[in-house]
Short mmCIF file of C-alpha atoms and ligand atoms in Angstrom, two decimals:
data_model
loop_
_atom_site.label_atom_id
_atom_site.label_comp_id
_atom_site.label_asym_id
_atom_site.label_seq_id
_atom_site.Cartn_x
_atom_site.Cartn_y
_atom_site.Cartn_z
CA UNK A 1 15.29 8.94 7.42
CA UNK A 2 15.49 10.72 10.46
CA UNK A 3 12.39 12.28 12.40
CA UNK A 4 13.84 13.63 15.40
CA UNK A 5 13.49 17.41 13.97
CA UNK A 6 10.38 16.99 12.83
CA UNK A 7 8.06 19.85 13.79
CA UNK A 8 6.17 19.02 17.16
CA UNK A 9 6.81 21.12 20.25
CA UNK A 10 9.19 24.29 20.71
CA UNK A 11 8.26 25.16 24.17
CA UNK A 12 11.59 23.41 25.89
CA UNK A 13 14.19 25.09 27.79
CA UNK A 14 16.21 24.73 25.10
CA UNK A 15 14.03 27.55 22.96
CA UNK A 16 14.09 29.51 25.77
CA UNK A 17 15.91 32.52 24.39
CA UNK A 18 15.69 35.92 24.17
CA UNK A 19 13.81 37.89 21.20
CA UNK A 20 16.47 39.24 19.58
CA UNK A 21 17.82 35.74 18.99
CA UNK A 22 19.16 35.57 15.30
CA UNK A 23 20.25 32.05 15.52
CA UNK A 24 20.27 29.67 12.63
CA UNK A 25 16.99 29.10 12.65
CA UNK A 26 13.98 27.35 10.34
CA UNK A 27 11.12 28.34 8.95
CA UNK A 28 9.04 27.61 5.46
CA UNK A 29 6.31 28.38 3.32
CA UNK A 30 3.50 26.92 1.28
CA UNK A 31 1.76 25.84 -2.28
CA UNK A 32 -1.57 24.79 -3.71
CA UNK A 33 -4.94 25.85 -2.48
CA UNK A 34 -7.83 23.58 -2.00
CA UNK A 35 -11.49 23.15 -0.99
CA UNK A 36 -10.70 26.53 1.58
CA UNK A 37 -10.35 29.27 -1.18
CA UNK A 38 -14.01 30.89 -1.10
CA UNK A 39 -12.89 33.26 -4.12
CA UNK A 40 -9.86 33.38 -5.83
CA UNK A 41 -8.71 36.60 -7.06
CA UNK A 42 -10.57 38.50 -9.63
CA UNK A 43 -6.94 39.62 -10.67
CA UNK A 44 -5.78 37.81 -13.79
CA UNK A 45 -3.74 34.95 -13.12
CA UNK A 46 -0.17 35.91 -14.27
CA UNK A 47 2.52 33.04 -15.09
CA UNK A 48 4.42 34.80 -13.00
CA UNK A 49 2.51 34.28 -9.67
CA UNK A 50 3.46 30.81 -8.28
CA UNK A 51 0.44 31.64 -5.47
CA UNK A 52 -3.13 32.52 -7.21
CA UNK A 53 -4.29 35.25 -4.38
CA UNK A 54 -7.07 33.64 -2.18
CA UNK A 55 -9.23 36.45 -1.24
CA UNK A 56 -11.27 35.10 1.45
CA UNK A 57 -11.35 31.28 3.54
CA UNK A 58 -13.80 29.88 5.39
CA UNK A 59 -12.84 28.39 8.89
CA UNK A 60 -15.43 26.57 10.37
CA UNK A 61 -18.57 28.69 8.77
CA UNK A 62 -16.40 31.77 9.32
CA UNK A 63 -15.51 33.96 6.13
CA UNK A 64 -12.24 35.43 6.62
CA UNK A 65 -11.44 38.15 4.26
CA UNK A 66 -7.90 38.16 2.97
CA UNK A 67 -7.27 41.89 3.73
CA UNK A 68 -7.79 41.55 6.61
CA UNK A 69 -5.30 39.04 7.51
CA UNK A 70 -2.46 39.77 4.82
CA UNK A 71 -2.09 43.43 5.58
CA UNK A 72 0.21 45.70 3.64
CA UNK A 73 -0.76 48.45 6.10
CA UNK A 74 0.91 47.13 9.97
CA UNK A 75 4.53 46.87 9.64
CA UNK A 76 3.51 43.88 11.77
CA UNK A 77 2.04 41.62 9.48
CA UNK A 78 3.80 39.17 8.30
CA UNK A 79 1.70 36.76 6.96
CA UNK A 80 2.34 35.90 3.30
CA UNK A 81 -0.61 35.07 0.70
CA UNK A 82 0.57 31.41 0.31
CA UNK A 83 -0.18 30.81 4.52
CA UNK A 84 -3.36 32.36 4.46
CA UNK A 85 -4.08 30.09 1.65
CA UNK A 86 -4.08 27.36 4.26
CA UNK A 87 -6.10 28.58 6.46
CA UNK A 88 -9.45 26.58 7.19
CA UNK A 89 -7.77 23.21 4.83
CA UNK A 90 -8.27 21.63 8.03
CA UNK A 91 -6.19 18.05 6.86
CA UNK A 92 -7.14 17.07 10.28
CA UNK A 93 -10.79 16.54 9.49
CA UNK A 94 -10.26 14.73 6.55
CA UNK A 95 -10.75 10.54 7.21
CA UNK A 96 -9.06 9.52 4.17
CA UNK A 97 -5.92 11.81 4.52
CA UNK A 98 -2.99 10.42 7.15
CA UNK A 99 -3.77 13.54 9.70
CA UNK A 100 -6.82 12.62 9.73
CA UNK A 101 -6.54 8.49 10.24
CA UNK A 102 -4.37 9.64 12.99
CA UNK A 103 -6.58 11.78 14.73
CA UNK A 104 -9.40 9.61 14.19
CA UNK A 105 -6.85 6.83 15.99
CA UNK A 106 -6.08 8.68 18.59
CA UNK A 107 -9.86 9.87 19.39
CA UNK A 108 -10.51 6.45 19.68
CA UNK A 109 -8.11 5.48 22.26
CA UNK A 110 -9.96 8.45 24.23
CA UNK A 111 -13.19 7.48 23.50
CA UNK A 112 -12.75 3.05 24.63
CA UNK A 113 -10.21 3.70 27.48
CA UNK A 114 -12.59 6.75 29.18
CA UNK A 115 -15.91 6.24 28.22
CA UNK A 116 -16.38 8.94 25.68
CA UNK A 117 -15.47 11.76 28.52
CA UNK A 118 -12.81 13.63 26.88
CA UNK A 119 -14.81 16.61 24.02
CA UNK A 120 -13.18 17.54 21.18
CA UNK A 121 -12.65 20.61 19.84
CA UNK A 122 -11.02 20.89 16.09
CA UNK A 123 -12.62 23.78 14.77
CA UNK A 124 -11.88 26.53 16.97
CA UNK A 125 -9.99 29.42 14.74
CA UNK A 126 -6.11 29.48 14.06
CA UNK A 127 -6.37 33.09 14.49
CA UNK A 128 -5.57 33.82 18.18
CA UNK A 129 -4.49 36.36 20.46
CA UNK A 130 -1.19 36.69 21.79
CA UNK A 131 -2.27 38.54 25.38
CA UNK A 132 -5.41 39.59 27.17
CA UNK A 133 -7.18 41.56 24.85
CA UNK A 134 -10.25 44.02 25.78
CA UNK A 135 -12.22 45.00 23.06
CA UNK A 136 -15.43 47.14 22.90
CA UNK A 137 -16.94 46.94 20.31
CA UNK A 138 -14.41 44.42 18.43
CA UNK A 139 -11.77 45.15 16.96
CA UNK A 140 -11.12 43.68 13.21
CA UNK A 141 -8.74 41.73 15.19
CA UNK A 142 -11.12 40.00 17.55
CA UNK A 143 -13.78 39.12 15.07
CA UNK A 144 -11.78 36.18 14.41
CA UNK A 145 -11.82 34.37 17.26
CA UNK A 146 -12.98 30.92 17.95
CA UNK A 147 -16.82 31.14 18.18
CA UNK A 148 -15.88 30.52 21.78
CA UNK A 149 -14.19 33.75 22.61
CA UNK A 150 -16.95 35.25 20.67
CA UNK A 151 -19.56 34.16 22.59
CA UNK A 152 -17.53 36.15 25.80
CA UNK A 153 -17.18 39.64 24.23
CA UNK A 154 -16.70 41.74 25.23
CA UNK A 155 -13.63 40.37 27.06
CA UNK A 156 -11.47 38.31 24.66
CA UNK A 157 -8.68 36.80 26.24
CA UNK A 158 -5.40 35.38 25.27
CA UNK A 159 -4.47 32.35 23.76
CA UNK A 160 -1.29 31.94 22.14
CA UNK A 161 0.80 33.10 25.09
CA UNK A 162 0.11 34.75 28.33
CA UNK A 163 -3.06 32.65 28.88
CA UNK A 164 -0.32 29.73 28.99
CA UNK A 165 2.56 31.94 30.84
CA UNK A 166 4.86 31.81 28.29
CA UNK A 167 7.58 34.44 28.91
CA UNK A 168 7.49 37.93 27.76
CA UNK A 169 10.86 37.41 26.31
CA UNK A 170 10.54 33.66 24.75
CA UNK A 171 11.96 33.27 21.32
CA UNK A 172 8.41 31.60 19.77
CA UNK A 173 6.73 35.60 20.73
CA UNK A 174 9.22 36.89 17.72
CA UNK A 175 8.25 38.25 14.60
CA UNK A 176 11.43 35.74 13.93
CA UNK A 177 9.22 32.87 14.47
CA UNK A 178 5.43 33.54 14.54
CA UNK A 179 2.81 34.72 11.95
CA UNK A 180 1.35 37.82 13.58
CA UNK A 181 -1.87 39.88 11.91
CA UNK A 182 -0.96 42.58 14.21
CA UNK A 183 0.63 43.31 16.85
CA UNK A 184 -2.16 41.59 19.19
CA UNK A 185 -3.37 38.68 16.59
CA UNK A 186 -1.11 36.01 15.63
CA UNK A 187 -1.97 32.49 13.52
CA UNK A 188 -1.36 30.19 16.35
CA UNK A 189 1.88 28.47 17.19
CA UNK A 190 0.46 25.50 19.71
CA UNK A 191 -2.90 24.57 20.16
CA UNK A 192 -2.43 24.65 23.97
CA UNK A 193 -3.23 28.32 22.67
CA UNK A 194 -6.89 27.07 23.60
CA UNK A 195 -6.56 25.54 26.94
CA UNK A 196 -7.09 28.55 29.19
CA UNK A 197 -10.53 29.19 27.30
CA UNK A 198 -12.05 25.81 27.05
CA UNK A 199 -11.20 25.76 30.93
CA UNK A 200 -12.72 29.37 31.36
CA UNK A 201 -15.96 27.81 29.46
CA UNK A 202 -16.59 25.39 31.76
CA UNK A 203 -14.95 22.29 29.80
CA UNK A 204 -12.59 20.01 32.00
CA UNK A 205 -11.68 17.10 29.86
CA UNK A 206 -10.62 17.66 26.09
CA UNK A 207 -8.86 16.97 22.98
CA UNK A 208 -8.26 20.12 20.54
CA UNK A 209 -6.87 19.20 16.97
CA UNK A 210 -6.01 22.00 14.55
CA UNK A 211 -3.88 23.62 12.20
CA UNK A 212 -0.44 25.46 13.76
CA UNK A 213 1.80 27.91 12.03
CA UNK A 214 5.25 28.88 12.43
CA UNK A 215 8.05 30.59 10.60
CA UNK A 216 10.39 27.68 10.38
CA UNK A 217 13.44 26.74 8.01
CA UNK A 218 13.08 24.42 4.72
CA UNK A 219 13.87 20.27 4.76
CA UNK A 220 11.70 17.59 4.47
CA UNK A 221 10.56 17.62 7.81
CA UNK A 222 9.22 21.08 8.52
CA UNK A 223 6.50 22.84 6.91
CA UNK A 224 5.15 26.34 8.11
CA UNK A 225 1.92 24.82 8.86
CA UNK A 226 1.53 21.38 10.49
CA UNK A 227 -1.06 19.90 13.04
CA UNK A 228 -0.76 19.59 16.54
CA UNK A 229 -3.79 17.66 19.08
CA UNK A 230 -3.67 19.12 22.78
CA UNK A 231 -5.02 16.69 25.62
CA UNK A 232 -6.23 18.15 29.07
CA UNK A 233 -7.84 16.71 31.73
CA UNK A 234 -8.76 18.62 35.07
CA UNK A 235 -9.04 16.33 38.37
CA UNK A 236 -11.31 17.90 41.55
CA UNK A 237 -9.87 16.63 45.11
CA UNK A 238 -11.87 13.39 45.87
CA UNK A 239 -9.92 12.08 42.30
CA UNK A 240 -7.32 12.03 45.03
CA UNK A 241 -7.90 11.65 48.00
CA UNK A 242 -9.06 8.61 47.57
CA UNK A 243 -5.72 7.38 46.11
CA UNK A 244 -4.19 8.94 49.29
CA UNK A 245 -1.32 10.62 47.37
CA UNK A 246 -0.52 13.45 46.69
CA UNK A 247 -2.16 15.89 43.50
CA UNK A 248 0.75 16.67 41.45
CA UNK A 249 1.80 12.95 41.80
CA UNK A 250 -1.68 11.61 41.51
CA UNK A 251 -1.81 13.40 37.81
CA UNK A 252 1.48 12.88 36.97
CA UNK A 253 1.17 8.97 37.30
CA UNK A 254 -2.45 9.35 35.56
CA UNK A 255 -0.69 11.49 32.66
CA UNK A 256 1.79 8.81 32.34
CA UNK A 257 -0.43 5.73 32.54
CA UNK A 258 -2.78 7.25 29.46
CA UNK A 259 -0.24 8.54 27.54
CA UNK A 260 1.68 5.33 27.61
CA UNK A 261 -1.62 3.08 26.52
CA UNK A 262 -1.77 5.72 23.42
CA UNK A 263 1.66 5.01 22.37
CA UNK A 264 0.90 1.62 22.51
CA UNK A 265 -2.36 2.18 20.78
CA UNK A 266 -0.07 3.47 18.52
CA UNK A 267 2.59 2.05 17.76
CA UNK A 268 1.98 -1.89 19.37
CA UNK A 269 4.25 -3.00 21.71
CA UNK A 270 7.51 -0.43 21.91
CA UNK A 271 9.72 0.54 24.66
CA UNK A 272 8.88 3.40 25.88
CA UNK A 273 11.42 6.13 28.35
CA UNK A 274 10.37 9.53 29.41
CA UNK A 275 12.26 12.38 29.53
CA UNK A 276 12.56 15.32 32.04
CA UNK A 277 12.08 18.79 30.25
CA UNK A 278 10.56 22.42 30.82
CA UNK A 279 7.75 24.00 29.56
CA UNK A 280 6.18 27.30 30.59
CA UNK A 281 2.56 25.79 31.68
CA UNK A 282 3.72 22.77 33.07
CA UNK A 283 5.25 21.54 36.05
CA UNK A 284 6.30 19.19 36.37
CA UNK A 285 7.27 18.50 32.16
CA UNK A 286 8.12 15.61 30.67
CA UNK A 287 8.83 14.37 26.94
CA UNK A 288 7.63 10.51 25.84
CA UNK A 289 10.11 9.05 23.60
CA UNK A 290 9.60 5.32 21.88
CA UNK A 291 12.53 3.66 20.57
CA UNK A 292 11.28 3.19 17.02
CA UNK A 293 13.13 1.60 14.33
CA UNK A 294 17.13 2.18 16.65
CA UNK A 295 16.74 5.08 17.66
CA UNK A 296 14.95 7.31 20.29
CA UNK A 297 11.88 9.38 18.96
CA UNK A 298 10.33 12.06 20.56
CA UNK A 299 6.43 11.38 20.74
CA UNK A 300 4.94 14.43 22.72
CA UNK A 301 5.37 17.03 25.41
CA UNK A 302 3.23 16.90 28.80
CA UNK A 303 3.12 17.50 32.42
CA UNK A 304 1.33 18.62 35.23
CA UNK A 305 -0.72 22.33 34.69
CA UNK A 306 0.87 25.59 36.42
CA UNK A 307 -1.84 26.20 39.00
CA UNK A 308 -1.46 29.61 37.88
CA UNK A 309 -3.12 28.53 34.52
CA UNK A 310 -5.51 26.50 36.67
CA UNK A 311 -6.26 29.41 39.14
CA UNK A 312 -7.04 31.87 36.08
CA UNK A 313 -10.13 30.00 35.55
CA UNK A 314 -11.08 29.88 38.74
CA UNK A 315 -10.18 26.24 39.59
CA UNK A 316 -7.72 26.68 42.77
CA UNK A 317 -8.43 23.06 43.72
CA UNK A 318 -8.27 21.22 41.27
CA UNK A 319 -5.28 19.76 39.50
CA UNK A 320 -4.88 18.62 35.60
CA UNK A 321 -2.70 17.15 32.98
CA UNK A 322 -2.38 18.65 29.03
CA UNK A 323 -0.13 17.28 26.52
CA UNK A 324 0.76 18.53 23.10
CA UNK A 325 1.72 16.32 20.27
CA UNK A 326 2.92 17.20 16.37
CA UNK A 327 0.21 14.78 14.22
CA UNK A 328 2.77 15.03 11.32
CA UNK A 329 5.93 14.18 13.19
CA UNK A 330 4.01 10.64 14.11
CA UNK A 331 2.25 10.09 10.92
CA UNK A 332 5.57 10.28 8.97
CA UNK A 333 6.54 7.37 11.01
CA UNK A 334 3.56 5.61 11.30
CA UNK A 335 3.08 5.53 7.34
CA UNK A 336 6.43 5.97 6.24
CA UNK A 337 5.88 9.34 4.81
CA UNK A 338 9.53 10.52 3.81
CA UNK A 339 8.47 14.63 3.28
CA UNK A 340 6.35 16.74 4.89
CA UNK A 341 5.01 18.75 1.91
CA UNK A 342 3.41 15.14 0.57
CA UNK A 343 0.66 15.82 3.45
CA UNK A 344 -0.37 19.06 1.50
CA UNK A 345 -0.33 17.24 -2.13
CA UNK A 346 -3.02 16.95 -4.41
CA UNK A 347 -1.54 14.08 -6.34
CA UNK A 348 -3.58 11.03 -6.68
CA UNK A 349 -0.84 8.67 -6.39
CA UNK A 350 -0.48 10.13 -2.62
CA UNK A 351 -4.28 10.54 -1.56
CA UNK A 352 -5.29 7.49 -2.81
CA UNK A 353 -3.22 4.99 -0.39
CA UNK A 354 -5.03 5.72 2.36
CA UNK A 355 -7.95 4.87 3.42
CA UNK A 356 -10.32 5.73 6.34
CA UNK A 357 -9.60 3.83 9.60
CA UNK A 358 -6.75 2.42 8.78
CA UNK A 359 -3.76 3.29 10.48
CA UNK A 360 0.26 2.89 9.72
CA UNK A 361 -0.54 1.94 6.09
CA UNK A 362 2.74 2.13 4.31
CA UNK A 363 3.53 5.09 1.73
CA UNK A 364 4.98 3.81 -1.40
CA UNK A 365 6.84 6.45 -2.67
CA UNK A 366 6.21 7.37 -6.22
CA UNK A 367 9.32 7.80 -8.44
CA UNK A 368 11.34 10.67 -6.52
CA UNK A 369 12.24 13.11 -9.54
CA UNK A 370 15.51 14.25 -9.87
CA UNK A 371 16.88 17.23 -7.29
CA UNK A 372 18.19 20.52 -8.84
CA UNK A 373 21.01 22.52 -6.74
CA UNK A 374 21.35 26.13 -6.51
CA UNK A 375 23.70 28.01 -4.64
CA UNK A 376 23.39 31.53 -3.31
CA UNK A 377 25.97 33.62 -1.28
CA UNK A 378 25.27 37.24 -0.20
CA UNK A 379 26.57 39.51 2.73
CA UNK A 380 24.40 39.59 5.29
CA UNK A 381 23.19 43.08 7.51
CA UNK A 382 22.45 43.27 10.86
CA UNK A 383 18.75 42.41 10.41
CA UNK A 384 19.14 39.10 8.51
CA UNK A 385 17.45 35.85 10.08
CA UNK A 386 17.48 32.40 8.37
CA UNK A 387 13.70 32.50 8.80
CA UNK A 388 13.30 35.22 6.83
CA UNK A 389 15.23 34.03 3.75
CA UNK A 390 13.69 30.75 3.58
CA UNK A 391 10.44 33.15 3.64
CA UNK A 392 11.53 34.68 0.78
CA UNK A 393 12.71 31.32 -1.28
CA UNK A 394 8.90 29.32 -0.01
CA UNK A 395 7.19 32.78 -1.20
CA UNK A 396 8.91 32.31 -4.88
CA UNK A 397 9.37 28.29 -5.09
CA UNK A 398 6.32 26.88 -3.06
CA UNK A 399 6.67 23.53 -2.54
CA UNK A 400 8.87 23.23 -5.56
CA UNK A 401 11.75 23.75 -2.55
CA UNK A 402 12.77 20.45 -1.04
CA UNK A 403 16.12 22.04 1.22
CA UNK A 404 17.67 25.13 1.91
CA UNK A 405 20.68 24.40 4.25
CA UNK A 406 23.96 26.64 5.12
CA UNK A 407 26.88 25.63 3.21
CA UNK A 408 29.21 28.28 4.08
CA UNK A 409 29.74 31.32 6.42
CA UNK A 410 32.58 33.52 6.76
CA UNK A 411 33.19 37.05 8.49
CA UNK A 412 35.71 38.93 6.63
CA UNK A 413 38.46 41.77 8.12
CA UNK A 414 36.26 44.18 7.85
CA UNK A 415 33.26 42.59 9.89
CA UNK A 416 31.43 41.52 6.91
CA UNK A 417 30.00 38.38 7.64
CA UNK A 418 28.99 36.18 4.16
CA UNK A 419 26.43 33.45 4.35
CA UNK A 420 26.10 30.71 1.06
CA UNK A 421 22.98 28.87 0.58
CA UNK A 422 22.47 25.72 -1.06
CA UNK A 423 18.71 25.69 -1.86
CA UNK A 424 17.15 21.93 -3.36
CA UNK A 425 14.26 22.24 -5.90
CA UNK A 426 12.47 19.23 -6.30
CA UNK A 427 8.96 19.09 -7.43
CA UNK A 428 7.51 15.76 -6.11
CA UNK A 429 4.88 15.12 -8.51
CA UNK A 430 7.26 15.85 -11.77
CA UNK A 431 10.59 17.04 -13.70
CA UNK A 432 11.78 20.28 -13.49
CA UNK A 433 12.94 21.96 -16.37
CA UNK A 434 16.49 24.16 -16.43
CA UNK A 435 14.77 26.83 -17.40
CA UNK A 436 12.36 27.10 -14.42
CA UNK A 437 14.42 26.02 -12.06
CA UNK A 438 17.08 29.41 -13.70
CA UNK A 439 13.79 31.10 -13.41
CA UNK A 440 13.15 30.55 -9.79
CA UNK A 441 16.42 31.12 -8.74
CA UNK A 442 17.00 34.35 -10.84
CA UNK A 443 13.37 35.61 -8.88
CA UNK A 444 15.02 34.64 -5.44
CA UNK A 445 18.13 36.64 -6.05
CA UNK A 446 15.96 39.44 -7.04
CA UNK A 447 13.83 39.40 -4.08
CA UNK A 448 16.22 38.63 -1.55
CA UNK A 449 18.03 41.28 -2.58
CA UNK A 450 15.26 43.68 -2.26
CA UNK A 451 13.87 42.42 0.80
CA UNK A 452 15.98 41.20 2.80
CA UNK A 453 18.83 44.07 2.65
CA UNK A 454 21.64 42.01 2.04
CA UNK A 455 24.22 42.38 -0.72
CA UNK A 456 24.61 39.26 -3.18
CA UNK A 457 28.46 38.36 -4.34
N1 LIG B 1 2.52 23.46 23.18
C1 LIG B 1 3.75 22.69 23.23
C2 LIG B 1 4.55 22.98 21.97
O1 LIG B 1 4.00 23.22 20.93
C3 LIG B 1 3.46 21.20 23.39
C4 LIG B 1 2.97 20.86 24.75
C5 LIG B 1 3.84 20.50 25.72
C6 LIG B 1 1.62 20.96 25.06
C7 LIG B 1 3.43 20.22 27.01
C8 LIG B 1 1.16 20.67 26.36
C9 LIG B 1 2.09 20.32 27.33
O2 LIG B 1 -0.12 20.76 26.70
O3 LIG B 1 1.65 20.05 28.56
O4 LIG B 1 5.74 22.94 22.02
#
C-alpha cells in the first residue's frame, strides 16, 4: 500500500499555481450520516436518494441550518448535501475511533514532555472565512464562526487564508478545490485556518484538532473530509536570549527537537530526515519524513511563523513555531488501515477493533468484496475539472466509489479533447449487485452530462 498521497498538507510550492489551474486534479465526496444529523428531512425518503437530506447539524452546541450552508441561491456554493452531512461528526473526539486514539496520543506527548502548557482547541467551527470580514450586524455568513470570532463581533476576521498569507492567486482559494458557502465563507481547508485568532485571543501555546474539507479526486487515500491537528507555540525574547542564538534558529531547533520526540512517540524508534519546503506562513518550512516500512513517508509540514502573521496580533517580538499534520494519513499507517472511507464506516466489524488508548492496533481487514469496473468517455468543454466529475460520481455513488482514475485522453483534429474514466465501485461492507452497480452508472452518465457540459461518446 502506498501512503505517500494520502491527504495531509497542500500548502507546498509545488501547489502553488494559479486559479485557473485545470490540472488533473482530486477531489471526493461522502456517505452515511451519524450522531450529527439534528433532523433529517421531513421529505420522504426516495430509493432514489443515495444521501437522506440532513436539514440542520450541530457543531459544538451550534445548530447549523442546512439552507443556509447548501445554497441553491449563490452561484458560489458549492457545497453538496452529502458534505454538510459531515459537518459536526467530529471522528476526532471520539476515544474508541482511530482519529481519535491518535489525537488522544499525540495530546499526550504534549501534555508529559511540557507540563500540560500547550490548550487545545477541537471544537472551533469548520465554517471559516476566507479574508477579513467586517460585519455589522452579522451577516448569515458570520454567525457561524467559532464561538471565538463570535465573541469579537463585530470584527470577524479571516481564517482560511489571508489571516495565514496565503496568496491571492494560490490554487487551494479555487472553487476547483475548496467548499465555499459564499463567496466570503468557505468549510475550512487547514486548521492553521485558526492560528491568527487563537493568537489574536491571547493564546500562545496550542493544539487545534478538527475536521478539514477539500474538493479532492477519488482512491483509497483521499476523502473530501479528513482531520488535520495544528501545533503552535509562540516564544517572547528571554526564551532566547538566554540560549544566546539567534530567534529563527532558536525555534527552528525547538520545532525540530519536539516534533522529532512525537514521531518517536509515535512510531518507536525510526529514522527520521527532514525536508526543505515552502509554505505561505512559514519561514523557514520544513517537511518530517520517517522511513516506515522502505520507503520515505511524509509525517507533517512546519516551520518558523511569518512575522507578518506574528505582527498581526500584535506580537512584533516574539517568535513561534506551528505545524500541521493529516491525522488520517498517520493513522492508516499506524493501524494498517488500507482505505480512507473505513474511518467514516458504521460497520461493527471496523469500530469494534479499537479500543480507547491504544495506539497502532492492527486493522484486520474484513473480506474485501469484489470490485465492479465502469468505464466512461465523454468530450470535455472548456470548463471541465477532474474535481468536479469525481463531485458528480461521490454525489451519486457515496462511498460505494472505491477509484476513479484517467484511463485515456486524446485531442482530436478538430481540438476536441476526449477524456475516459475508469470509475471502481466497491462497497466495503457487502456485494454489489449488477443491477445497482448499471444503476449507478446509468445516474452518473445522466448527471454528468447535465452538469458538467460535456458530451458523452
Ligand atoms: N496547513 C498546511 C496544509 O494543510 C499544513 C501546515 C504546514 C501547517 C506548515 C502549519 C505549518 O502550521 O507550519 O497543507
Amino acid at each position: 500500500m502506498t501512503i505517500f498521497s494520502v491527504q495531509s498538507t497542500i500548502f507546498t510550492r509545488a501547489s502553488v499555481a494559479i486559479l485557473s489551474s485545470n490540472g488533473l486534479k482530486r477531489f471526493s465526496f461522502a456517505s452515511s450520516f451519524s450522531s450529527n444529523a439534528l433532523y433529517s428531512s421531513p421529505l420522504p425518503k426516495t430509493k432514489k436518494r443515495r444521501f437522506p437530506i440532513v436539514s440542520a447539524v450541530d457543531i459544538g452546541g451550534v445548530t447549523i441550518a442546512r439552507n443556509d450552508v447548501v445554497r441553491d441561491d449563490d452561484p458560489t456554493n458549492n457545497v453538496p448535501d452529502s458534505i454538510f452531512s459531515k459537518l459536526g461528526m467530529q471522528l476526532h473526539r471520539r476515544d474508541k475511533h482511530p482519529i481519535g486514539i491518535l489525537k488522544n496520543a499525540i495530546y499526550d506527548y504534549f501534555d508529559s514532555n511540557y507540563a500540560k502548557q500547550f490548550e487545545k482547541f477541537e471544537d472551533l467551527s469548520p465554517i471559516v472565512t476566507t479574508k477579513q470580514v467586517k460585519c455589522s450586524p452579522p451577516s448569515k455568513a458570520c454567525i457561524f464562526l467559532s464561538p471565538i470570532s463570535v465573541s469579537n463581533f463585530p470584527f470577524v476576521w479571516c481564517q482560511n487564508f489571508d489571516d495565514v498569507l496565503v496568496p491571492a492567486d494560490h490554487v487551494s482559494r479555487s472553487l476547483n478545490d475548496t467548499y465555499y458557502v459564499d463567496p466570503q465563507t468557505v468549510l475550512r481547508c487547514h486548521t492553521s485556518a485558526h492560528q491568527a485568532e487563537l493568537l489574536r485571543e491571547g493564546h500562545r501555546r496550542f493544539l487545534v484538532t478538527g475536521d478539514v474539507y477539500r474538493r479532492d479526486s477519488i482512491d483509497s487515500t483521499h476523502y473530501p473530509v479528513f482531520h488535520q491537528m495544528e501545533g503552535f507555540c509562540v516564544f517572547s525574547p528571554e526564551d532566547w536570549n538566554e540560549s544566546g542564538k539567534d530567534s529563527t534558529l532558536y525555534a527552528a531547533e525547538d520545532l525540530k527537537k519536539c516534533l522529532e520526540g512525537l514521531a518517536r512517540h509515535l512510531f518507536g524508534g525510526v529514522e527520521m530526515r527532514w525536508v526543505d519546503t515552502y509554505f505561505p506562513f512559514t519561514e523557514p518550512s520544513f517537511e518530517l519524513e520517517i522511513y516506515f516500512k522502505e520507503d520515505w513517508l511524509e509525517v507533517l509540514g512546519c516551520g518558523v511563523t511569518e512575522q507578518r502573521i506574528l505582527k498581526q496580533s500584535g506580537l512584533e517580538n516574539n517568535v513561534a513555531w506551528a505545524f500541521g499534520l493529516g491525522l488520517e494519513r498517520l493513522a492508516m499507517v499506524l493501524f494498517d488501515i488500507p482505505d480512507i472511507r473505513l474511518f467514516w464506516s458504521d460497520d461493527e466489524r471496523f469500530t469494534s477493533q479499537f479500543k480507547k488508548g491504544e495506539l497502532g492496533v492492527k486493522f484486520k481487514p474484513f473480506s474485501k468484496y469484489p470490485p465492479c469496473y465502469k468505464d466512461i468517455s465523454f468530450w470535455i468543454s472548456e470548463s471541465f475539472t477532474e474535481n468536479n466529475f469525481c463531485e458528480v460520481v461521490r454525489g451519486i455513488a457515496g462511498d460505494l466509489v472505491e477509484e476513479v482514475k484517467l484511463i485515456d485522453s486524446f485531442t482530436n483534429k478538430k481540438g476536441m479533447t476526449s477524456h475516459c474514466y475508469r470509475i471502481v465501485f466497491r462497497s466495503m461492507e457487502r456485494s454489489l449487485t449488477d443491477e445497482e452497480v448499471n444503476d449507478l452508472q446509468s445516474k452518473v452518465r445522466d448527471e454528468v452530462q447535465r452538469k458538467l457540459n460535456v458530451e458523452l461518446r
